[in-house]
PDB file of C-alpha atoms in Angstrom:
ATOM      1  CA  UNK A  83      22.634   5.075   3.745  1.00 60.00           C
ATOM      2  CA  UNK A  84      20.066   6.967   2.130  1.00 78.00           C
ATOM      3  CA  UNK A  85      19.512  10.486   2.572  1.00 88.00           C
ATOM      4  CA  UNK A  86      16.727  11.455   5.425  1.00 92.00           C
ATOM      5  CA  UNK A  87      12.978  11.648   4.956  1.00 94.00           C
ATOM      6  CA  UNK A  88      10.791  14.938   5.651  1.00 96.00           C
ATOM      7  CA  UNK A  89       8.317  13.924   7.556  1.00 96.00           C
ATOM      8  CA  UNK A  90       5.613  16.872   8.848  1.00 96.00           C
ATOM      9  CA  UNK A  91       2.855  15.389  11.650  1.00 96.00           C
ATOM     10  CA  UNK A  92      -0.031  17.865  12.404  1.00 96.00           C
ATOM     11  CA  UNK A  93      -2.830  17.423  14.959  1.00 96.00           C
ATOM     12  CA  UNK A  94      -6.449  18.423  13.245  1.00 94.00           C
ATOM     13  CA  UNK A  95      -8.799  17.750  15.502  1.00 92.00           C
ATOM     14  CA  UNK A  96      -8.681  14.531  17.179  1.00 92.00           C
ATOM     15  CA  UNK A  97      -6.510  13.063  14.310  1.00 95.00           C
ATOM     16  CA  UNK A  98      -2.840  13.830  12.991  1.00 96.00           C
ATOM     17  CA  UNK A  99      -1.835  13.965   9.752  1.00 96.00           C
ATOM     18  CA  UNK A 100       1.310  12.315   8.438  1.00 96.00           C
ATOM     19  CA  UNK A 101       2.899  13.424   5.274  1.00 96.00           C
ATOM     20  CA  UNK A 102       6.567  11.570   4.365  1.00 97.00           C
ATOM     21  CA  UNK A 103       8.585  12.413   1.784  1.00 96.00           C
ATOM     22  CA  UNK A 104      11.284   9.425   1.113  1.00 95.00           C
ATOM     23  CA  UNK A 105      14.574   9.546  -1.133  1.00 94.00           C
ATOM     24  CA  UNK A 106      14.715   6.562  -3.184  1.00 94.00           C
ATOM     25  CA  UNK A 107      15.315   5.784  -6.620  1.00 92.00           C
ATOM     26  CA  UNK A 108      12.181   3.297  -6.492  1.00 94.00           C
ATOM     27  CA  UNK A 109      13.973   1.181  -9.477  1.00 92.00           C
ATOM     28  CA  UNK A 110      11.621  -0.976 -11.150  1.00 91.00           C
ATOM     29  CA  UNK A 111      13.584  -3.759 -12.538  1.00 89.00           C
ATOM     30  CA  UNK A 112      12.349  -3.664 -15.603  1.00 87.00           C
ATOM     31  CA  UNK A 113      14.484  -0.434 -17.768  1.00 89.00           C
ATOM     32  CA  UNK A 114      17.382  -0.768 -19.602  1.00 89.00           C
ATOM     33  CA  UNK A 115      20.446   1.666 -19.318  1.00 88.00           C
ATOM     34  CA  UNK A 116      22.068   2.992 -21.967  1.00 90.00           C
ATOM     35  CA  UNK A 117      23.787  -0.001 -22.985  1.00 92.00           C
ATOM     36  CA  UNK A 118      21.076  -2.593 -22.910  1.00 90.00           C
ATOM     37  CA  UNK A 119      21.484  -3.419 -19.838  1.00 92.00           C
ATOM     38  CA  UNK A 120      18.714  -4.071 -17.343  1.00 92.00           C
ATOM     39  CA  UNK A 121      18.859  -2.152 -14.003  1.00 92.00           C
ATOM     40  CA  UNK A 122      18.451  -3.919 -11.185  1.00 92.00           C
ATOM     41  CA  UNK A 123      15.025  -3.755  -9.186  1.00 92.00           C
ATOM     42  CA  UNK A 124      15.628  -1.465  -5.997  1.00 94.00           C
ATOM     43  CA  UNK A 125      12.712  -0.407  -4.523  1.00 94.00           C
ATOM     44  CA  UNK A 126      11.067   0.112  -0.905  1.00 95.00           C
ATOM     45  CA  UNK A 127       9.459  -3.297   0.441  1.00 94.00           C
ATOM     46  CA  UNK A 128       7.894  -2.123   3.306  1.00 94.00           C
ATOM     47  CA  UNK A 129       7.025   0.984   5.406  1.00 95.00           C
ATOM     48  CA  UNK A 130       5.677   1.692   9.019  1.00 94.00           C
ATOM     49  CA  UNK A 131       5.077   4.105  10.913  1.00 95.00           C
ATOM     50  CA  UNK A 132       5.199   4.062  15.017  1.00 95.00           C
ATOM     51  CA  UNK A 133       3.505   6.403  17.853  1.00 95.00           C
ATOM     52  CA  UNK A 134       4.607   5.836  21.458  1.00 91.00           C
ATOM     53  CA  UNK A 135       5.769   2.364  20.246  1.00 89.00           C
ATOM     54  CA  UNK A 136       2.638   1.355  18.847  1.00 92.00           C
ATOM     55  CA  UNK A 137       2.707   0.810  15.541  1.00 93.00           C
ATOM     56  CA  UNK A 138      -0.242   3.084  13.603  1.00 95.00           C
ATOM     57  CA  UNK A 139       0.204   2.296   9.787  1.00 94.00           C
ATOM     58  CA  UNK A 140       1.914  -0.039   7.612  1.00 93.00           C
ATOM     59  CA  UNK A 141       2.368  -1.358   4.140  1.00 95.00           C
ATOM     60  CA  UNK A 142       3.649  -3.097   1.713  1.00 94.00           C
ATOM     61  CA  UNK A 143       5.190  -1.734  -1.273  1.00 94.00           C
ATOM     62  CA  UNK A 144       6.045  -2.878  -5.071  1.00 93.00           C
ATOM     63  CA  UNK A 145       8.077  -1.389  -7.627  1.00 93.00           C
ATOM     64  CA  UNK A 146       5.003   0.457  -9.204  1.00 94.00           C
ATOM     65  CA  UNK A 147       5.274   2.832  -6.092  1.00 95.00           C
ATOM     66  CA  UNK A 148       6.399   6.611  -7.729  1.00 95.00           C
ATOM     67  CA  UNK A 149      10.730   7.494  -7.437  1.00 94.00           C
ATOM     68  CA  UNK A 150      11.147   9.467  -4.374  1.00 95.00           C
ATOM     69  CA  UNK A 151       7.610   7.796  -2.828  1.00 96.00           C
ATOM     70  CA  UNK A 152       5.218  10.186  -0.964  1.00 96.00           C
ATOM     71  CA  UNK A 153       3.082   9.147   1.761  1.00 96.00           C
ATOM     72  CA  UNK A 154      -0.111  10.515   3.376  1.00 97.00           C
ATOM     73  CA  UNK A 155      -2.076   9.133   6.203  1.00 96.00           C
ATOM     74  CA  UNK A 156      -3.973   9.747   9.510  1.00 96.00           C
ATOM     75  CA  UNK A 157      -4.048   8.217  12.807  1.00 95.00           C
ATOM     76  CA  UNK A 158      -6.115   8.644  15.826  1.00 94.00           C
ATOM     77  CA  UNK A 159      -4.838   9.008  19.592  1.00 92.00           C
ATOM     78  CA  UNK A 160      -2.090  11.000  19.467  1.00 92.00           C
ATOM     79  CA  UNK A 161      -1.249  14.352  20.590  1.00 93.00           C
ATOM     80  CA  UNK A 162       1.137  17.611  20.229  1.00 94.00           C
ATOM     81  CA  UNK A 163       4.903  17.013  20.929  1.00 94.00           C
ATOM     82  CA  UNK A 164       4.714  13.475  20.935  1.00 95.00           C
ATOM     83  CA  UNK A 165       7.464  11.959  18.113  1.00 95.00           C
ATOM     84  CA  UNK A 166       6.390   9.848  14.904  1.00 96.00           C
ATOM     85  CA  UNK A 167       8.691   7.248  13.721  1.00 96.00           C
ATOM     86  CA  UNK A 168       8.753   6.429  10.288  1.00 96.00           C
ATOM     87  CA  UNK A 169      10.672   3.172   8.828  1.00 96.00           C
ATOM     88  CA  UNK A 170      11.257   1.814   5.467  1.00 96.00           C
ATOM     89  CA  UNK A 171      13.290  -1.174   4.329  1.00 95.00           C
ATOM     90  CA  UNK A 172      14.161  -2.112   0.685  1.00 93.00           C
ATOM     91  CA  UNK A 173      14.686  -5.071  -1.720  1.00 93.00           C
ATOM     92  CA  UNK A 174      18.215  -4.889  -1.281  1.00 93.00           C
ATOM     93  CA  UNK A 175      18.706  -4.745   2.420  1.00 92.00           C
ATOM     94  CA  UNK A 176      18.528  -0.981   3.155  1.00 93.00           C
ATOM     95  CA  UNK A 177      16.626   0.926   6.072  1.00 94.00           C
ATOM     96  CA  UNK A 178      16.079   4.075   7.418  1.00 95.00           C
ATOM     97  CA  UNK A 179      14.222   5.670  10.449  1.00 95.00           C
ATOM     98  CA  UNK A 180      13.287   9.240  11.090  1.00 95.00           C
ATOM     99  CA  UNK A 181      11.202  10.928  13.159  1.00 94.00           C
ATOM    100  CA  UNK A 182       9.472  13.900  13.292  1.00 95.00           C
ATOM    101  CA  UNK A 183       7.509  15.786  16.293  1.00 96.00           C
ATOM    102  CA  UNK A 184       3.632  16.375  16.345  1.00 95.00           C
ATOM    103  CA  UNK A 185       2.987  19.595  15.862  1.00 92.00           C
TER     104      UNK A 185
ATOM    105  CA  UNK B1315     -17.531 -15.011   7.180  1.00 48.00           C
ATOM    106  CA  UNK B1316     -19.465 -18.166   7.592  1.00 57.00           C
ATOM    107  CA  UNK B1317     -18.424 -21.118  10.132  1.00 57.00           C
ATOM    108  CA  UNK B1318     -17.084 -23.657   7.539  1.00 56.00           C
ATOM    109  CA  UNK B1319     -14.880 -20.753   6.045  1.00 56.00           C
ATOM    110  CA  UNK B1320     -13.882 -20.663   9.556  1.00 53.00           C
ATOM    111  CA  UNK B1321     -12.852 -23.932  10.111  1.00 48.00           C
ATOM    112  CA  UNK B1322     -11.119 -24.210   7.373  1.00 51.00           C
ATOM    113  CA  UNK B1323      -8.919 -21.621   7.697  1.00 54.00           C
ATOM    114  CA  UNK B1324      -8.211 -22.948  11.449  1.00 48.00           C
ATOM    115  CA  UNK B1325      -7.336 -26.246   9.819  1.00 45.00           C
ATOM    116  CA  UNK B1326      -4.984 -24.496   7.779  1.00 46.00           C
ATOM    117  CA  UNK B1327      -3.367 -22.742  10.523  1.00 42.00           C
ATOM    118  CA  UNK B1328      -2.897 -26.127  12.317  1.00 45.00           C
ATOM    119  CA  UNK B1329      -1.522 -27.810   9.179  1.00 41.00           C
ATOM    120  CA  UNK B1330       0.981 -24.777   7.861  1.00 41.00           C
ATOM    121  CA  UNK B1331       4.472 -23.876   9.749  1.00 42.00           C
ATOM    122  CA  UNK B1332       4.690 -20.937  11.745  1.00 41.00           C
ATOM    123  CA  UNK B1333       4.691 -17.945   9.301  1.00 40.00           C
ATOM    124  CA  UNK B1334       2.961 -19.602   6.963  1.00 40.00           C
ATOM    125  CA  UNK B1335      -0.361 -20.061   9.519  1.00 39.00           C
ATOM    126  CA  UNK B1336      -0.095 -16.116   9.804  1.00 40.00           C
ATOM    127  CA  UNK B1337      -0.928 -15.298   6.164  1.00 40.00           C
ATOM    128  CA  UNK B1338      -3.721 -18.222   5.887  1.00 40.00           C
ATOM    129  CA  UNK B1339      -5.598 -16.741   9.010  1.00 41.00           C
ATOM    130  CA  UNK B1340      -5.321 -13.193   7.697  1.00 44.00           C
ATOM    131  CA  UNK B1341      -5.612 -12.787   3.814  1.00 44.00           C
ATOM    132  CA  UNK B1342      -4.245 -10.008   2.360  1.00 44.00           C
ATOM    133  CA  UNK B1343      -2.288  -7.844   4.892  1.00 49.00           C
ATOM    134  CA  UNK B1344       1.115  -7.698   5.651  1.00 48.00           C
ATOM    135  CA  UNK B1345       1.823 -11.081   4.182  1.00 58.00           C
ATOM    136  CA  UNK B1346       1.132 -10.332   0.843  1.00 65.00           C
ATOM    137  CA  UNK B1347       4.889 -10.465  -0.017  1.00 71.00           C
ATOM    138  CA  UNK B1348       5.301 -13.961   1.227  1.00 69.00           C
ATOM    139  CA  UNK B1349       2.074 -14.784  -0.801  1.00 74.00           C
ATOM    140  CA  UNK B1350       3.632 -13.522  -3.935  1.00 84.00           C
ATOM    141  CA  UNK B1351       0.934 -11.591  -4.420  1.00 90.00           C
ATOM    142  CA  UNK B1352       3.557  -9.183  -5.858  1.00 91.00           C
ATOM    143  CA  UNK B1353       4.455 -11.395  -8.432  1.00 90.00           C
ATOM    144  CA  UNK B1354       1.178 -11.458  -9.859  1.00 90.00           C
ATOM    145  CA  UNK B1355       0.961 -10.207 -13.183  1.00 89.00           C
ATOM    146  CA  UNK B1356      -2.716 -10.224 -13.662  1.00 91.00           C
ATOM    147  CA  UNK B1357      -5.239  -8.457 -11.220  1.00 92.00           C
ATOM    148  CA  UNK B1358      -7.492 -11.340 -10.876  1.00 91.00           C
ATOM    149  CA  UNK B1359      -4.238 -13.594 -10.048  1.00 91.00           C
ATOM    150  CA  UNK B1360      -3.282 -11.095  -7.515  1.00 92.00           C
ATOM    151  CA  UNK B1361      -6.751 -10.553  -5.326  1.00 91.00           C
ATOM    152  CA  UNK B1362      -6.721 -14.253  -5.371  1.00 90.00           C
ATOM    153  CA  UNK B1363      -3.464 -14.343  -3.719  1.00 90.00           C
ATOM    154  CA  UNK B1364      -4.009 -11.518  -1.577  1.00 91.00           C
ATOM    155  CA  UNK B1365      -8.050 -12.584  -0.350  1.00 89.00           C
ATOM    156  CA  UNK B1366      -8.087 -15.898  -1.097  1.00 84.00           C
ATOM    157  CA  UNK B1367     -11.570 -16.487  -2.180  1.00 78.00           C
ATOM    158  CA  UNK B1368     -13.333 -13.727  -1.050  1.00 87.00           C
ATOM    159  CA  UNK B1369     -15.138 -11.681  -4.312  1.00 91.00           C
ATOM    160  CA  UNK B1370     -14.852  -8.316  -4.249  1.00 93.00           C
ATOM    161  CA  UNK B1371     -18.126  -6.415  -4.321  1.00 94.00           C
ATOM    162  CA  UNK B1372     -17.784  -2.845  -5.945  1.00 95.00           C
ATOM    163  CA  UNK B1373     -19.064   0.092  -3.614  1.00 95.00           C
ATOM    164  CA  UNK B1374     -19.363   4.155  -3.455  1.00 94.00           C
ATOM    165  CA  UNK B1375     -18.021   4.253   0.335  1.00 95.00           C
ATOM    166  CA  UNK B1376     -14.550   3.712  -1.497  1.00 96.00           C
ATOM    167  CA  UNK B1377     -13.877   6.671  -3.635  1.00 96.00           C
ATOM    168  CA  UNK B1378     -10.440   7.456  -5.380  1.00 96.00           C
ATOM    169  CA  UNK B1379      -9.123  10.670  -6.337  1.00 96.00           C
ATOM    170  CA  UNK B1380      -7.200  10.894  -9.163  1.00 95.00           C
ATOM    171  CA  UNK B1381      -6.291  12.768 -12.390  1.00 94.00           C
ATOM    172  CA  UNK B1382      -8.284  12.004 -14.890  1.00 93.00           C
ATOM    173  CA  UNK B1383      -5.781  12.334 -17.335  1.00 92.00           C
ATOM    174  CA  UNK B1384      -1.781  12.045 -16.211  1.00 91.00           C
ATOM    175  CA  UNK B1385       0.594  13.701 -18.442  1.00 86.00           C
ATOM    176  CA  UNK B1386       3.498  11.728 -16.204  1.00 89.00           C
ATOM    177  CA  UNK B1387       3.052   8.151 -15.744  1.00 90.00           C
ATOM    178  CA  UNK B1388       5.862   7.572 -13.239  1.00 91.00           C
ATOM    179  CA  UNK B1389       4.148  10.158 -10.699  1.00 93.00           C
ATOM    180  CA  UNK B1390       0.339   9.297 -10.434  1.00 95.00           C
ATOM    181  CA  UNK B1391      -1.321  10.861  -7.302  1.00 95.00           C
ATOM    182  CA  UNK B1392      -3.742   8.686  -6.012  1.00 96.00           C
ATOM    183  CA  UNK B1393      -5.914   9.492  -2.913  1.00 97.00           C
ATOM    184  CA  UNK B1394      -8.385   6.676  -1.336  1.00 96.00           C
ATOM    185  CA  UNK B1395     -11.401   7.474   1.158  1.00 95.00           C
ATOM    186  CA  UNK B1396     -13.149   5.119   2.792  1.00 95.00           C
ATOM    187  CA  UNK B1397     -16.572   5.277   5.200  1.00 93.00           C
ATOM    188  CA  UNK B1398     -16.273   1.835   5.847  1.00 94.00           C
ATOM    189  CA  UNK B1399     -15.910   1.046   9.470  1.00 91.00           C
ATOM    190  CA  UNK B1400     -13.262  -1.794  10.370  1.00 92.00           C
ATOM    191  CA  UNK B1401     -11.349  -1.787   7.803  1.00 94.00           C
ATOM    192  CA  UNK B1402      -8.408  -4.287   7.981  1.00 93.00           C
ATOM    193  CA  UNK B1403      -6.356  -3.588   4.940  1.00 92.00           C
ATOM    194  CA  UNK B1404      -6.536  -1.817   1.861  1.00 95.00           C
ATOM    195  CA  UNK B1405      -4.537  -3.059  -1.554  1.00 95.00           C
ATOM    196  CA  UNK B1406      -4.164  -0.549  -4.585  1.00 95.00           C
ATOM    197  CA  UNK B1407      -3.729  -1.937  -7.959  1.00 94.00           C
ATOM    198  CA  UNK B1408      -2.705  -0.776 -11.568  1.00 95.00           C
ATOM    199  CA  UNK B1409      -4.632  -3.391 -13.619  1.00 94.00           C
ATOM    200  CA  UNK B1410      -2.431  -2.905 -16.814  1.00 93.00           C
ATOM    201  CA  UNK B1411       0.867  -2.367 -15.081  1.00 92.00           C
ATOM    202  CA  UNK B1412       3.614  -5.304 -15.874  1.00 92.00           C
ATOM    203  CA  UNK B1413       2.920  -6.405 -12.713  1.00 92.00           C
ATOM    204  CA  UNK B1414      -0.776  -5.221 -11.119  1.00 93.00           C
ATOM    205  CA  UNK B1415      -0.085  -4.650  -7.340  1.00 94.00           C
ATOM    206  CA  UNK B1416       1.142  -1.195  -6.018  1.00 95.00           C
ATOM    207  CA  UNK B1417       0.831  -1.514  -2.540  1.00 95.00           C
ATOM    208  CA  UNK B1418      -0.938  -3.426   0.435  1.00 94.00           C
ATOM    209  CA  UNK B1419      -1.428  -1.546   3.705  1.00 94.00           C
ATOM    210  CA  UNK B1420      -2.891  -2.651   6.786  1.00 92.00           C
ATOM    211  CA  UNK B1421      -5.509  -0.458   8.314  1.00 92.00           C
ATOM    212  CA  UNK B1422      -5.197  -0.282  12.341  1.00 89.00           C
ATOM    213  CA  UNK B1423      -7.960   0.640  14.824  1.00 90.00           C
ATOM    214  CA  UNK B1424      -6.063   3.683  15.025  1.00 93.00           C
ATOM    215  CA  UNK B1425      -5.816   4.424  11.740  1.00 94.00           C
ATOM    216  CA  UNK B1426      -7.768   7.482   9.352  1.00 94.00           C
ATOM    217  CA  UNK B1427      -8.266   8.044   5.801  1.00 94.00           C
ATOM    218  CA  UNK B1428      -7.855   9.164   3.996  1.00 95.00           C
ATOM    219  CA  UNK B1429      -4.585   7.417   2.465  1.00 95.00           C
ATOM    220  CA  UNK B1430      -2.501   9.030  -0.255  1.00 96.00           C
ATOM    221  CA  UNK B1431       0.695   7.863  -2.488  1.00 96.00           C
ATOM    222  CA  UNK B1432       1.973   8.567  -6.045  1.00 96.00           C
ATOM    223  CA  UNK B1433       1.979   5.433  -8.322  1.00 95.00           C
ATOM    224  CA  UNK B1434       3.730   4.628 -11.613  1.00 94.00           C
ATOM    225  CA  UNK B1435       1.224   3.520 -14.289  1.00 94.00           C
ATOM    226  CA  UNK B1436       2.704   2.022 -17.113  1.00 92.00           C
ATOM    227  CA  UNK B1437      -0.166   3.179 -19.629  1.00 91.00           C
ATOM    228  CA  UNK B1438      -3.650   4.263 -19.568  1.00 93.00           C
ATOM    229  CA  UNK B1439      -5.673   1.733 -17.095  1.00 94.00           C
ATOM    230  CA  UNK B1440      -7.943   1.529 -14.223  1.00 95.00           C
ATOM    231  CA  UNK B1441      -6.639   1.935 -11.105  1.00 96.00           C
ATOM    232  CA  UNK B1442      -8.294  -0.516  -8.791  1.00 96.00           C
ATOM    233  CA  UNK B1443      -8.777  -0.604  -5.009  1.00 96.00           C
ATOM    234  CA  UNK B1444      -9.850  -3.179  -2.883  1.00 95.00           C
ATOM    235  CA  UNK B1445     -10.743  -2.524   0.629  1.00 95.00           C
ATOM    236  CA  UNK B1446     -11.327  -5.591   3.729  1.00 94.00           C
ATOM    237  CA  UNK B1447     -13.512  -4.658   6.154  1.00 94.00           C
ATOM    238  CA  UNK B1448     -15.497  -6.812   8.562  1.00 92.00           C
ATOM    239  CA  UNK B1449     -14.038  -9.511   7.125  1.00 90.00           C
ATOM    240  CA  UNK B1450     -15.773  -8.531   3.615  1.00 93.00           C
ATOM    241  CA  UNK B1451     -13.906  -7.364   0.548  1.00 95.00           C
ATOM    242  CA  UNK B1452     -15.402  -4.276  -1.360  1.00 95.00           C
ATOM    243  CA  UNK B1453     -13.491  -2.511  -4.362  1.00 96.00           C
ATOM    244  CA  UNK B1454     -13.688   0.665  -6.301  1.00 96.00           C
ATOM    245  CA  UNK B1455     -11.944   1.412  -9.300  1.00 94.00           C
ATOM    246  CA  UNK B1456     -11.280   4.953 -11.534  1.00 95.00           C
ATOM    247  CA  UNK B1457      -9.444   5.529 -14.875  1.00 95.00           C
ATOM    248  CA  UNK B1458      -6.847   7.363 -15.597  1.00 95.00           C
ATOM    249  CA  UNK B1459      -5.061   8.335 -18.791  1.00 93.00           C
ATOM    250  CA  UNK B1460      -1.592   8.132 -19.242  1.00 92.00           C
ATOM    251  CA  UNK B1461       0.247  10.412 -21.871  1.00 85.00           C
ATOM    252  CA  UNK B1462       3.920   8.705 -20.951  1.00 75.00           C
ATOM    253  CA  UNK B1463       3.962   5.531 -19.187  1.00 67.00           C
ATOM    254  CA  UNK B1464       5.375   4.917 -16.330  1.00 65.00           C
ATOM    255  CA  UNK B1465       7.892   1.682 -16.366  1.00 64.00           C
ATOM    256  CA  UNK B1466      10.261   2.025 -19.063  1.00 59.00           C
ATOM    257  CA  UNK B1467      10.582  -0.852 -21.055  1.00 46.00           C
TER     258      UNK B1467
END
């Protein structure tokens, strides 16, 4: 399992704020290790992000996404104290969901 | 979106399996991994994959902030705004990159930008970004130099 996301959700105005922070290697596929070897792709595939159930962003990821991705967006309708679920998959079969209150 | 644009694509939905109707009644968003618009190694190759036909027509309500000159190309900051009102999905590419897609979101109703990630660039290129709104496809693109590429090699 991969180690937790820090996730920070902030009401501005009408809108909140997301800002996630994932840990993953985001491997492309394409380096070599020291031995010649290529390392295999392992990257995050997909990512979404749920309010009250409803799902408010999502994506689709390649390898060209940065090690250790960051993640900014807004969404409209929600409010302070409610929770923020964030949830990523990868190529190789690996997930993760955290959550984080409004503040 | 004209009417025999929209018959086609309902023929196409009748003819194609389940998940397969999906991604031929709604270029470009979350089904751009079954499209293999990932796979795409050129940009042209991968808008077609992602948008089907639809040309993209370059605008100013898309702006991208970026460095204009990254001394790291494995962590690129990129930050899109849009004005554009119902937008349906937005798709970020690295032209030059080994591979040219980044990244395909879908854009809800509830949704804001603006939208920020950190890309690898594997040299100096545009970064591209094409944004569907209203069922129209409208792009905006910025350089950025790259003093140490991004994918190893």
């Amino acid at each position: 399992m991969a180690d937790p996301m820090k996730i920070r959700a902030a009401l501005q105005g009408d809108v909140v704020e997301v800002r996630v922070l994932m840990a993953h290697e985001m491997e492309t596929g394409t380096r070599k290790d020291a031995s010649g070897k290529v390392i295999p792709a392992h990257f995050i595939q997909t990512v979404s992000a749920t309010h009250n159930g409803n799902t408010v962003f999502s994506a689709h990821w390649g390898p060209a996404i940065a090690k250790n991705p960051f993640l900014q967006f807004k969404f409209k309708g929600g409010s302070k104290g409610d929770k923020v679920q964030i949830t990523w998959t990868d190529n190789q079969g690996d997930k993760r969901t955290d959550e984080a209150t409004i503040s | 979106m004209n009417r025999r644009n929209v018959l086609g694509r309902l023929l196409g939905c009748a003819l194609l399996p389940a998940v397969g109707a999906l991604s031929a009644c709604f270029p470009g968003v979350a089904f751009a991994r079954q499209q293999g618009a990932f796979d795409a190694k050129t940009p042209r190759e991968t808008i077609e994959k992602l948008f089907n036909a639809l040309q993209p027509e370059p605008t100013k309500q898309v702006r991208i902030v970026a460095p204009d000159i990254a001394e790291n190309g494995t962590v690129v900051p990129i930050t899109i705004e849009s004005d554009l009102s119902g937008v349906e999905s937005v798709a970020v590419l690295a032209r030059d990159n080994p591979r040219a897609l980044a990244a395909v979101a879908k854009i809800g109703k509830r949704t804001a930008f603006p939208l920020s990630l950190r890309v690898k660039l594997a040299k100096s290129q545009d970064v591209q970004v094409l944004v569907l709104a209203q069922g129209k496809l409208y792009t905006a693109s910025r350089p950025v130099r790259v003093s140490v590429g991004g994918c190893g090699g």
